[in-house]
CSV table of C-alpha atoms in Angstrom, one decimal:
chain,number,residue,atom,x,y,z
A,1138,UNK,CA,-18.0,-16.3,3.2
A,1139,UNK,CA,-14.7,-17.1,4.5
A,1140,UNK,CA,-13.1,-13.8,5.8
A,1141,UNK,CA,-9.9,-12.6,3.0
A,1142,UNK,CA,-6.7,-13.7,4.3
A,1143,UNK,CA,-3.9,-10.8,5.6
A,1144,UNK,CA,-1.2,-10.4,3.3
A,1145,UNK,CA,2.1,-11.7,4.6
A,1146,UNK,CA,4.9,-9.5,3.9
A,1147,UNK,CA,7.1,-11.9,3.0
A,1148,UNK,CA,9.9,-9.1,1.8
A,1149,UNK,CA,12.5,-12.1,0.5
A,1150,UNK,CA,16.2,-11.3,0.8
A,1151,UNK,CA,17.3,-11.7,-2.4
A,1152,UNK,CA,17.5,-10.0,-6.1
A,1153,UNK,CA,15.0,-11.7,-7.9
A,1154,UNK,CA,11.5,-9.8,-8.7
A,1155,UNK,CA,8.9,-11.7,-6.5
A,1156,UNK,CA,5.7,-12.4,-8.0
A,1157,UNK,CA,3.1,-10.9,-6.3
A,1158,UNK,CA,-0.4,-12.9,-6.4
A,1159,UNK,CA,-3.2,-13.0,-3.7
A,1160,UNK,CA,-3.0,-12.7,-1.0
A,1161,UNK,CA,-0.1,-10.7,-1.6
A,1162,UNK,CA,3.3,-11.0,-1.4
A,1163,UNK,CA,6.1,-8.4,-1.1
A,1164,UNK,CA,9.0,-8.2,-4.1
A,1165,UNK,CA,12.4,-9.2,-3.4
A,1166,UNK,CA,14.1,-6.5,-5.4
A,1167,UNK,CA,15.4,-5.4,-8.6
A,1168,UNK,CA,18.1,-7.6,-10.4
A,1169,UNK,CA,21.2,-7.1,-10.5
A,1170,UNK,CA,23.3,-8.7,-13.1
A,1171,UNK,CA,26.1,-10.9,-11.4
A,1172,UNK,CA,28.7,-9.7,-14.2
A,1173,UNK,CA,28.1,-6.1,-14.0
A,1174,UNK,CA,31.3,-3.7,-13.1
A,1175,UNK,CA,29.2,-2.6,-10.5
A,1176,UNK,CA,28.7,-5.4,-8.4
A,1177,UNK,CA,32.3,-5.0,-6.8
A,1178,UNK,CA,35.1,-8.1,-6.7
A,1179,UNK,CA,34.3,-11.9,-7.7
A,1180,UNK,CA,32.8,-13.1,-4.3
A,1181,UNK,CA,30.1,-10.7,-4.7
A,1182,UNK,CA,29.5,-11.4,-8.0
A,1183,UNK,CA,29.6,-15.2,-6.9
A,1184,UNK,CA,27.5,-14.8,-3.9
A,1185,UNK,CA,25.5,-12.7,-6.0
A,1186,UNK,CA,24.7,-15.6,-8.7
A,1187,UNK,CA,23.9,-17.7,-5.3
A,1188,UNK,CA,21.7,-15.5,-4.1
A,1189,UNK,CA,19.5,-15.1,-7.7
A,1190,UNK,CA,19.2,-18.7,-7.8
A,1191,UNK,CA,17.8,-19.3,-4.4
A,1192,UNK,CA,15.2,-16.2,-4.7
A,1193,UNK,CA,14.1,-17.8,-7.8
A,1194,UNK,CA,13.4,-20.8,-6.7
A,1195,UNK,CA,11.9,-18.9,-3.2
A,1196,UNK,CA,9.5,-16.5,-5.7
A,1197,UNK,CA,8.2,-19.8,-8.3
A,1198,UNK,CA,7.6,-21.7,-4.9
A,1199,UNK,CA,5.7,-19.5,-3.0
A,1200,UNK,CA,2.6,-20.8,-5.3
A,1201,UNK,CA,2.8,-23.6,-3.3
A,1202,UNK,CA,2.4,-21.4,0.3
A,1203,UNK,CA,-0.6,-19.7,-1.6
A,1204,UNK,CA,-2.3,-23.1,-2.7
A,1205,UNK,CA,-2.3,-24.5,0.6
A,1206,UNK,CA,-4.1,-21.5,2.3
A,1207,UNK,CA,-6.6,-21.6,-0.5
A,1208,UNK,CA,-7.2,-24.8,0.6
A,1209,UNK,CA,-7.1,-23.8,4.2
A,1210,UNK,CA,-9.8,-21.2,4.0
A,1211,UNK,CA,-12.7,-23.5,3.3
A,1212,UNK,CA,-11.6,-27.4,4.8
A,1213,UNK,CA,-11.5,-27.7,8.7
A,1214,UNK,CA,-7.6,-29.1,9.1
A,1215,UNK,CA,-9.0,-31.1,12.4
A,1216,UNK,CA,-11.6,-32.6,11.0
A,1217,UNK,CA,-10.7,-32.9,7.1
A,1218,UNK,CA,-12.6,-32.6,3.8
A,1219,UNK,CA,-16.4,-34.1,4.1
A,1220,UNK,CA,-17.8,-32.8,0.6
A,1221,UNK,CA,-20.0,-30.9,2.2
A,1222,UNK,CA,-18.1,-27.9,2.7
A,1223,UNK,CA,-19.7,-24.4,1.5
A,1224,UNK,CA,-16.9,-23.3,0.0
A,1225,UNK,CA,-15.1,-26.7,-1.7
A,1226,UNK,CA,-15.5,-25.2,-5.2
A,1227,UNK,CA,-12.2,-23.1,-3.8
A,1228,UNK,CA,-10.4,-26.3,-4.4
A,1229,UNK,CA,-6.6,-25.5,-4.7
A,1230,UNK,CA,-4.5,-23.6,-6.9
A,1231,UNK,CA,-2.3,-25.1,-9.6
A,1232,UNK,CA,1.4,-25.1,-8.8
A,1233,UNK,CA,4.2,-23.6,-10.9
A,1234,UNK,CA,7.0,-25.7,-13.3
A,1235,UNK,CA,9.7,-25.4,-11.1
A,1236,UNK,CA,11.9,-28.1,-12.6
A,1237,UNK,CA,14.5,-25.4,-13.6
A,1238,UNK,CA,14.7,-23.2,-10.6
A,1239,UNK,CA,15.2,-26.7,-8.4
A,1240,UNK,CA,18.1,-27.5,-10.9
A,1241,UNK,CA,20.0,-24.1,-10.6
A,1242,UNK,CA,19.2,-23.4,-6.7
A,1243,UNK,CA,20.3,-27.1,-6.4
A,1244,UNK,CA,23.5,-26.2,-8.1
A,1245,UNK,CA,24.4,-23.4,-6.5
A,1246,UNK,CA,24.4,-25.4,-3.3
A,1247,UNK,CA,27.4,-27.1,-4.2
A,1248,UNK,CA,28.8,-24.0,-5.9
A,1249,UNK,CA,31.8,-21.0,-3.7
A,1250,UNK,CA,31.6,-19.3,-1.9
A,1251,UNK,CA,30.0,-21.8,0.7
A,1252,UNK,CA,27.5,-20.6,3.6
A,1253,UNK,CA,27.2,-24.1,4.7
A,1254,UNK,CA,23.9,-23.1,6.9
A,1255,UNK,CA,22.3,-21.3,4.3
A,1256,UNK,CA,23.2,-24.0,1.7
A,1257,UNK,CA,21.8,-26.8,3.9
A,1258,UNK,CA,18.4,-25.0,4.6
A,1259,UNK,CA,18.3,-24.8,1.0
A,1260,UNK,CA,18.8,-28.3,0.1
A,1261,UNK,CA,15.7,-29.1,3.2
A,1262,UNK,CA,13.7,-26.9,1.3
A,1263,UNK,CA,13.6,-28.5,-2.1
A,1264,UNK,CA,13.3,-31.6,-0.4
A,1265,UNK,CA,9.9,-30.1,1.7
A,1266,UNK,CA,8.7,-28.8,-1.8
A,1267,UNK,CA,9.1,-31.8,-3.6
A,1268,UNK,CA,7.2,-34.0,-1.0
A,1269,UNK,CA,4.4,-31.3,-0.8
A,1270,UNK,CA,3.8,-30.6,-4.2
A,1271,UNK,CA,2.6,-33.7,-5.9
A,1272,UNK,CA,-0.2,-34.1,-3.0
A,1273,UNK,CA,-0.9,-30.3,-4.2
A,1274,UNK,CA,-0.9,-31.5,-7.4
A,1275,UNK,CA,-3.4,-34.5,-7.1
A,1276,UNK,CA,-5.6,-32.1,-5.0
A,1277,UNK,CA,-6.1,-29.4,-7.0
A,1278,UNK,CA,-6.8,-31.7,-10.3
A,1279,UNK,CA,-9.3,-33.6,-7.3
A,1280,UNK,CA,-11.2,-31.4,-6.5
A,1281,UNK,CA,-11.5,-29.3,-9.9
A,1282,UNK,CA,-13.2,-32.4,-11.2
A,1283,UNK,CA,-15.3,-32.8,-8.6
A,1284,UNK,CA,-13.7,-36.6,-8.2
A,1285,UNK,CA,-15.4,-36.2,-4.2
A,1286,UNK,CA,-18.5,-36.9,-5.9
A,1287,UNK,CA,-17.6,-40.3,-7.3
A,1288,UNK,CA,-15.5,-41.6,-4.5
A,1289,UNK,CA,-17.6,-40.1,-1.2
A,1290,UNK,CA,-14.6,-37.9,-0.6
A,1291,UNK,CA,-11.7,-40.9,-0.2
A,1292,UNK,CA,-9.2,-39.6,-1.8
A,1293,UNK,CA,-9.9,-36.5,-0.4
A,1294,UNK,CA,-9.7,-38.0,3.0
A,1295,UNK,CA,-6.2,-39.8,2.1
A,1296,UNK,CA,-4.5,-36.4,0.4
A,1297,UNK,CA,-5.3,-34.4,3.8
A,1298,UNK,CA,-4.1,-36.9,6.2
A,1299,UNK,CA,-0.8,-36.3,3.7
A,1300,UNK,CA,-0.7,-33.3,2.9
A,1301,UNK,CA,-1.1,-32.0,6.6
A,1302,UNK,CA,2.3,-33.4,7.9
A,1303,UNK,CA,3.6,-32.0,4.4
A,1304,UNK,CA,2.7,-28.9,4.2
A,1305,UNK,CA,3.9,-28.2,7.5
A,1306,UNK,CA,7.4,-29.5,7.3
A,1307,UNK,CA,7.7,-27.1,4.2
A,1308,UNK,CA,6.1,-24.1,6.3
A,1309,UNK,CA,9.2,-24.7,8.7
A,1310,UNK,CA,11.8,-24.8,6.4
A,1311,UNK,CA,10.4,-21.9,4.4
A,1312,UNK,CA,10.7,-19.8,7.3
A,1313,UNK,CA,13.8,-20.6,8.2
A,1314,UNK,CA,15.2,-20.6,4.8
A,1315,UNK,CA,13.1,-16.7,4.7
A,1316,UNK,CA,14.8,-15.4,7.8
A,1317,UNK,CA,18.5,-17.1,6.7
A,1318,UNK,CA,18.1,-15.4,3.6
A,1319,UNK,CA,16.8,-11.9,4.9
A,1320,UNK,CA,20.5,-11.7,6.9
A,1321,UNK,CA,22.3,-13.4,3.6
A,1322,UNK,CA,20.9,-10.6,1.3
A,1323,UNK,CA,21.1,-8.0,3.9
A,1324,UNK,CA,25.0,-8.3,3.9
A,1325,UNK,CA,25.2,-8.2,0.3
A,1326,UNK,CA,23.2,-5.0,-0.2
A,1327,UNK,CA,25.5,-3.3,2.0
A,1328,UNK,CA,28.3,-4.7,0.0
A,1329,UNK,CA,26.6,-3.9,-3.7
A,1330,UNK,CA,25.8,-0.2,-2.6
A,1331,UNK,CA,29.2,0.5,-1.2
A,1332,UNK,CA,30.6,-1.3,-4.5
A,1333,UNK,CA,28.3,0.8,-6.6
A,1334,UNK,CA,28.9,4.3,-4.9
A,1335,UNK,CA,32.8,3.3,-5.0
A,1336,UNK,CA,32.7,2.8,-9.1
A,1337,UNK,CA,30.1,5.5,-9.8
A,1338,UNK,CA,29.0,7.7,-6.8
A,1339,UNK,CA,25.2,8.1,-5.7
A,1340,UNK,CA,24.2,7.7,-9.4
A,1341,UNK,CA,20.9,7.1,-10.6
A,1342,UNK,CA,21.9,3.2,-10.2
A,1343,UNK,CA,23.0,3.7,-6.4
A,1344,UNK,CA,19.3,5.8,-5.9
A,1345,UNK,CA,17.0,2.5,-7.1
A,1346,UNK,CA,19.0,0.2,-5.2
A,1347,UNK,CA,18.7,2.2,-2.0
A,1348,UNK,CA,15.4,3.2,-2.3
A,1349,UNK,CA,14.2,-0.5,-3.0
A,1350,UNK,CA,16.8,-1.8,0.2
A,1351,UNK,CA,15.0,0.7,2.3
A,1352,UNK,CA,11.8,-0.1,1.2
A,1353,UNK,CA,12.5,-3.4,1.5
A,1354,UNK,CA,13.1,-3.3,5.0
A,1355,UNK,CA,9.9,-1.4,5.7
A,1356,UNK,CA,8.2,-4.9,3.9
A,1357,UNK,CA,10.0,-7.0,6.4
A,1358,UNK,CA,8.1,-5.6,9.4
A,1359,UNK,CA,4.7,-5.0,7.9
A,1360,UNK,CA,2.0,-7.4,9.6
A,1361,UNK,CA,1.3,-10.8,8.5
A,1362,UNK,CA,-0.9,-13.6,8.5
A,1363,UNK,CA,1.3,-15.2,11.2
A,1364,UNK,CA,1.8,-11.9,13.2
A,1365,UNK,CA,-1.1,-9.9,12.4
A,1366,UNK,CA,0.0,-7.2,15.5
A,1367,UNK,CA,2.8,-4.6,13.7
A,1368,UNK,CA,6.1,-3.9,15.7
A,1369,UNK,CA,5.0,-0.5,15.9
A,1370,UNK,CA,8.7,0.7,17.0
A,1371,UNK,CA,10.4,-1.3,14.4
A,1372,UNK,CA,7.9,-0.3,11.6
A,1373,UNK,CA,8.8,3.0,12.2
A,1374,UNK,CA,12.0,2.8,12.8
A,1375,UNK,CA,11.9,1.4,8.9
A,1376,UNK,CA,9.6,4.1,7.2
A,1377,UNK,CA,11.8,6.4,9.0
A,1378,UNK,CA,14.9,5.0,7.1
A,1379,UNK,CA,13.1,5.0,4.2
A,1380,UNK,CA,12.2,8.6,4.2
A,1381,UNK,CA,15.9,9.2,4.5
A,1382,UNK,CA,16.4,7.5,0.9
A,1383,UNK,CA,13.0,9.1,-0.8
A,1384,UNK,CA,14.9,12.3,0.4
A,1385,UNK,CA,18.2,11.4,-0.8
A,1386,UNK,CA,16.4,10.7,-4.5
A,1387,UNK,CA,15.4,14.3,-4.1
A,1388,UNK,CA,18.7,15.5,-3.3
A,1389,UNK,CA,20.2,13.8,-6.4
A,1390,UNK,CA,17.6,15.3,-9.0
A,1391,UNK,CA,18.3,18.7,-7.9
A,1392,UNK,CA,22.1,18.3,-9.8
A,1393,UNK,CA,20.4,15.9,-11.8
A,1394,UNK,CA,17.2,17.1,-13.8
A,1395,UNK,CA,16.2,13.9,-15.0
A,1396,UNK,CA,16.2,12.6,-11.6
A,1397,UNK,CA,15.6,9.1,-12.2
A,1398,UNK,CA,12.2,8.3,-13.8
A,1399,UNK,CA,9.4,6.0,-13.1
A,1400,UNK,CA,10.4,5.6,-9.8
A,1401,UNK,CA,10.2,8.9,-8.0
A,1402,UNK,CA,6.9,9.2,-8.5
A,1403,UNK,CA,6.4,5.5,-6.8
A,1404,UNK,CA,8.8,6.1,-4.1
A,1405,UNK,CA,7.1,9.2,-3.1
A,1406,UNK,CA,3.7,8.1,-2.9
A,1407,UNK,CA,4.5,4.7,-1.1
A,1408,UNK,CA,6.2,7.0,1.5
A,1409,UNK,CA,2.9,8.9,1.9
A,1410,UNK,CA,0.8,6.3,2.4
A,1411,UNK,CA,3.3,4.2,4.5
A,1412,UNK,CA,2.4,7.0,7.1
A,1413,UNK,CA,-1.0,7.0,6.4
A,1414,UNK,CA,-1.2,3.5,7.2
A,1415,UNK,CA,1.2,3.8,10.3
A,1416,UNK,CA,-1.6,6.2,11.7
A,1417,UNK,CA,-4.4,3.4,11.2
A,1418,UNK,CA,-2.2,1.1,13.2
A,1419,UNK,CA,-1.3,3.0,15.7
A,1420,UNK,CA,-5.3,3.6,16.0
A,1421,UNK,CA,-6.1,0.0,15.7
A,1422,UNK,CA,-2.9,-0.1,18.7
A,1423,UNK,CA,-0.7,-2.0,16.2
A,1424,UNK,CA,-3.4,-5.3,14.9
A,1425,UNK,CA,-3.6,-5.2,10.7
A,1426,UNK,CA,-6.9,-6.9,11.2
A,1427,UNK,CA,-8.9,-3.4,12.9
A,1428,UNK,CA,-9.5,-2.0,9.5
A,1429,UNK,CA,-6.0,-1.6,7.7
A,1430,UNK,CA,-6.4,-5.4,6.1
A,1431,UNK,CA,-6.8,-3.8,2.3
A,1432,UNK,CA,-4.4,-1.0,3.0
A,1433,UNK,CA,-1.4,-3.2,4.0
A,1434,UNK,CA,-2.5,-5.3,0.7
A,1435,UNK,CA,-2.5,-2.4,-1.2
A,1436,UNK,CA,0.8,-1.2,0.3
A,1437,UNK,CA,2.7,-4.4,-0.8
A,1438,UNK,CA,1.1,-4.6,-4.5
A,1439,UNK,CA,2.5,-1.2,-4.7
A,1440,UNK,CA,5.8,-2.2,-3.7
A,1441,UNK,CA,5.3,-4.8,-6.0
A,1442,UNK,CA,5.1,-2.6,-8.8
A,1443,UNK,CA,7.9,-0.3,-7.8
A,1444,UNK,CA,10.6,-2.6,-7.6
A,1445,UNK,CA,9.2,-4.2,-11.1
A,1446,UNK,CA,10.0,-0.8,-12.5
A,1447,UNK,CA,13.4,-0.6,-11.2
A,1448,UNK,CA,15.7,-2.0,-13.9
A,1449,UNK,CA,13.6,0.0,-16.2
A,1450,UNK,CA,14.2,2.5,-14.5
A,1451,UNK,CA,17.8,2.2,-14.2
A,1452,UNK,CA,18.1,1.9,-17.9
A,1453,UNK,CA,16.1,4.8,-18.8
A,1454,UNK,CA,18.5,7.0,-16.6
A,1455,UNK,CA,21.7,6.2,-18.0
């Protein structure tokens, strides 16, 4: 059986919740509404809106990233499909309706305030996506019919001499468009805390935010698929910086009983185990793949599920 692929930490830098699926993928972070007081003057807000609409479309389209590796655990990409594969019932997975998310990401493109390198990548990127999903498409409805059967594997044949060049021009620009955004969003969380502490001080508000920033960052250098050896340094460096905001959390529930619920309790425990797993790497010297595979997986779902509970959260502490 083909061996379970690592998860890639794709930590996105943006404000839209991340759907996590297998293998899994790390959250974005917690929404923040683009009209709120809190969000500081009119670029923010703008820039903001900007950055929403290109996470979403980011989150929806990562189902595509997932399909193809389904696909690439069981076919030999040299050789092609032959029908004969042991694991061909894997097939594909369906893709997403992303007809909106294109629409508003599109938008936004053409919307101020401008990052013209950002915007472009963006614009590349639907453009990728749109040329690599309807070979997706006609291969996962292929193969879950079991059309190889009827037609010696001809289509088959035909999608992955497609789908290849595809699937690989959107792999470029979704890492480039990744990395863009990871600075883009990076500049507005420092802008959105200082905005938020300015209005209301290190409220319950100004505690989810930071704790999901900083745990955020710890997603960005996790292992991945790609580079399955940790930066031990920077990964530490990271955890590190997020111990500094569990412990700030702690400092605000001492003049604030109700602290701010649902998410202490998350915060704290991925903190614990963040350090549990850093020992397992430094023990494996740094490669995911020496045993820490399901913890790193099971680190990101739950991140996953903290930053799911953060406007909750948020609400509840008002």
């Amino acid at each position: 059986m083909p061996i379970a692929p690592l998860i890639r930490a794709a930590a996105l830098a943006g404000t839209v919740v991340l759907a996590a699926a297998a293998p899994a993928f790390a959250q974005a972070g917690a929404t923040i509404a683009p009209n709120s007081p809190t969000t500081g003057s009119a670029d923010l807000q703008t820039s903001i809106v900007k950055a929403n609409a290109y996470t979403a479309l980011m989150n929806r389209t990562l189902r595509a990233i997932q399909s193809w590796e389904r696909y690439r655990s069981w076919v030999d990409m040299r050789q092609g499909p032959t029908g004969r594969e042991r694991y061909i019932s894997y097939g594909l997975y369906s893709l997403y309706d992303v007809a909106g998310e294109i629409r508003r990401a599109s938008e936004a493109t053409r919307q101020e305030p401008a990052f013209p390198e950002l915007d472009q990548t963006v614009a590349r990127y639907i453009e990728a996506y749109q040329a690599l999903a309807p070979l997706i498409s006609r291969a996962e409805r292929y193969y879950e019919r079991k059309d190889y059967r009827d037609d010696n594997m001809a289509e088959g044949r035909e999608l992955h001499i497609r789908m290849v060049p595809a699937a690989e021009a959107f792999l470029r620009e979704r890492a480039l468009l990744d990395a863009q955004m990871r600075t883009f969003k990076n500049d507005l969380d420092v802008r959105e805390l200082a905005a938020i502490e300015k209005r209301e001080g290190r409220s319950a508000r100004w505690q989810v935010r930071n704790i999901v920033i900083s745990a955020r960052a710890v997603m960005d250098v996790m292992p991945s698929p790609d580079q399955p050896i940790a930066d031990l340094k920077a990964l530490d460096a990271a955890i590190n910086q997020y111990g500094l905001a569990v412990r700030e959390m702690d400092r605000f529930k001492e003049n604030n009983p109700s602290g701010v619920p649902m998410i202490e309790a998350q915060a704290s425990s991925l903190l614990g185990r963040l350090r549990d797993f850093r020992e397992k790497l430094t023990r494996a010297r740094g490669d995911v793949r020496r045993g820490a595979a399901m913890d790193a997986n099971s680190l990101v779902n739950s991140y996953n599920m903290m930053v799911s509970l953060a406007d909750t959260a948020i609400r509840m502490a008002r």
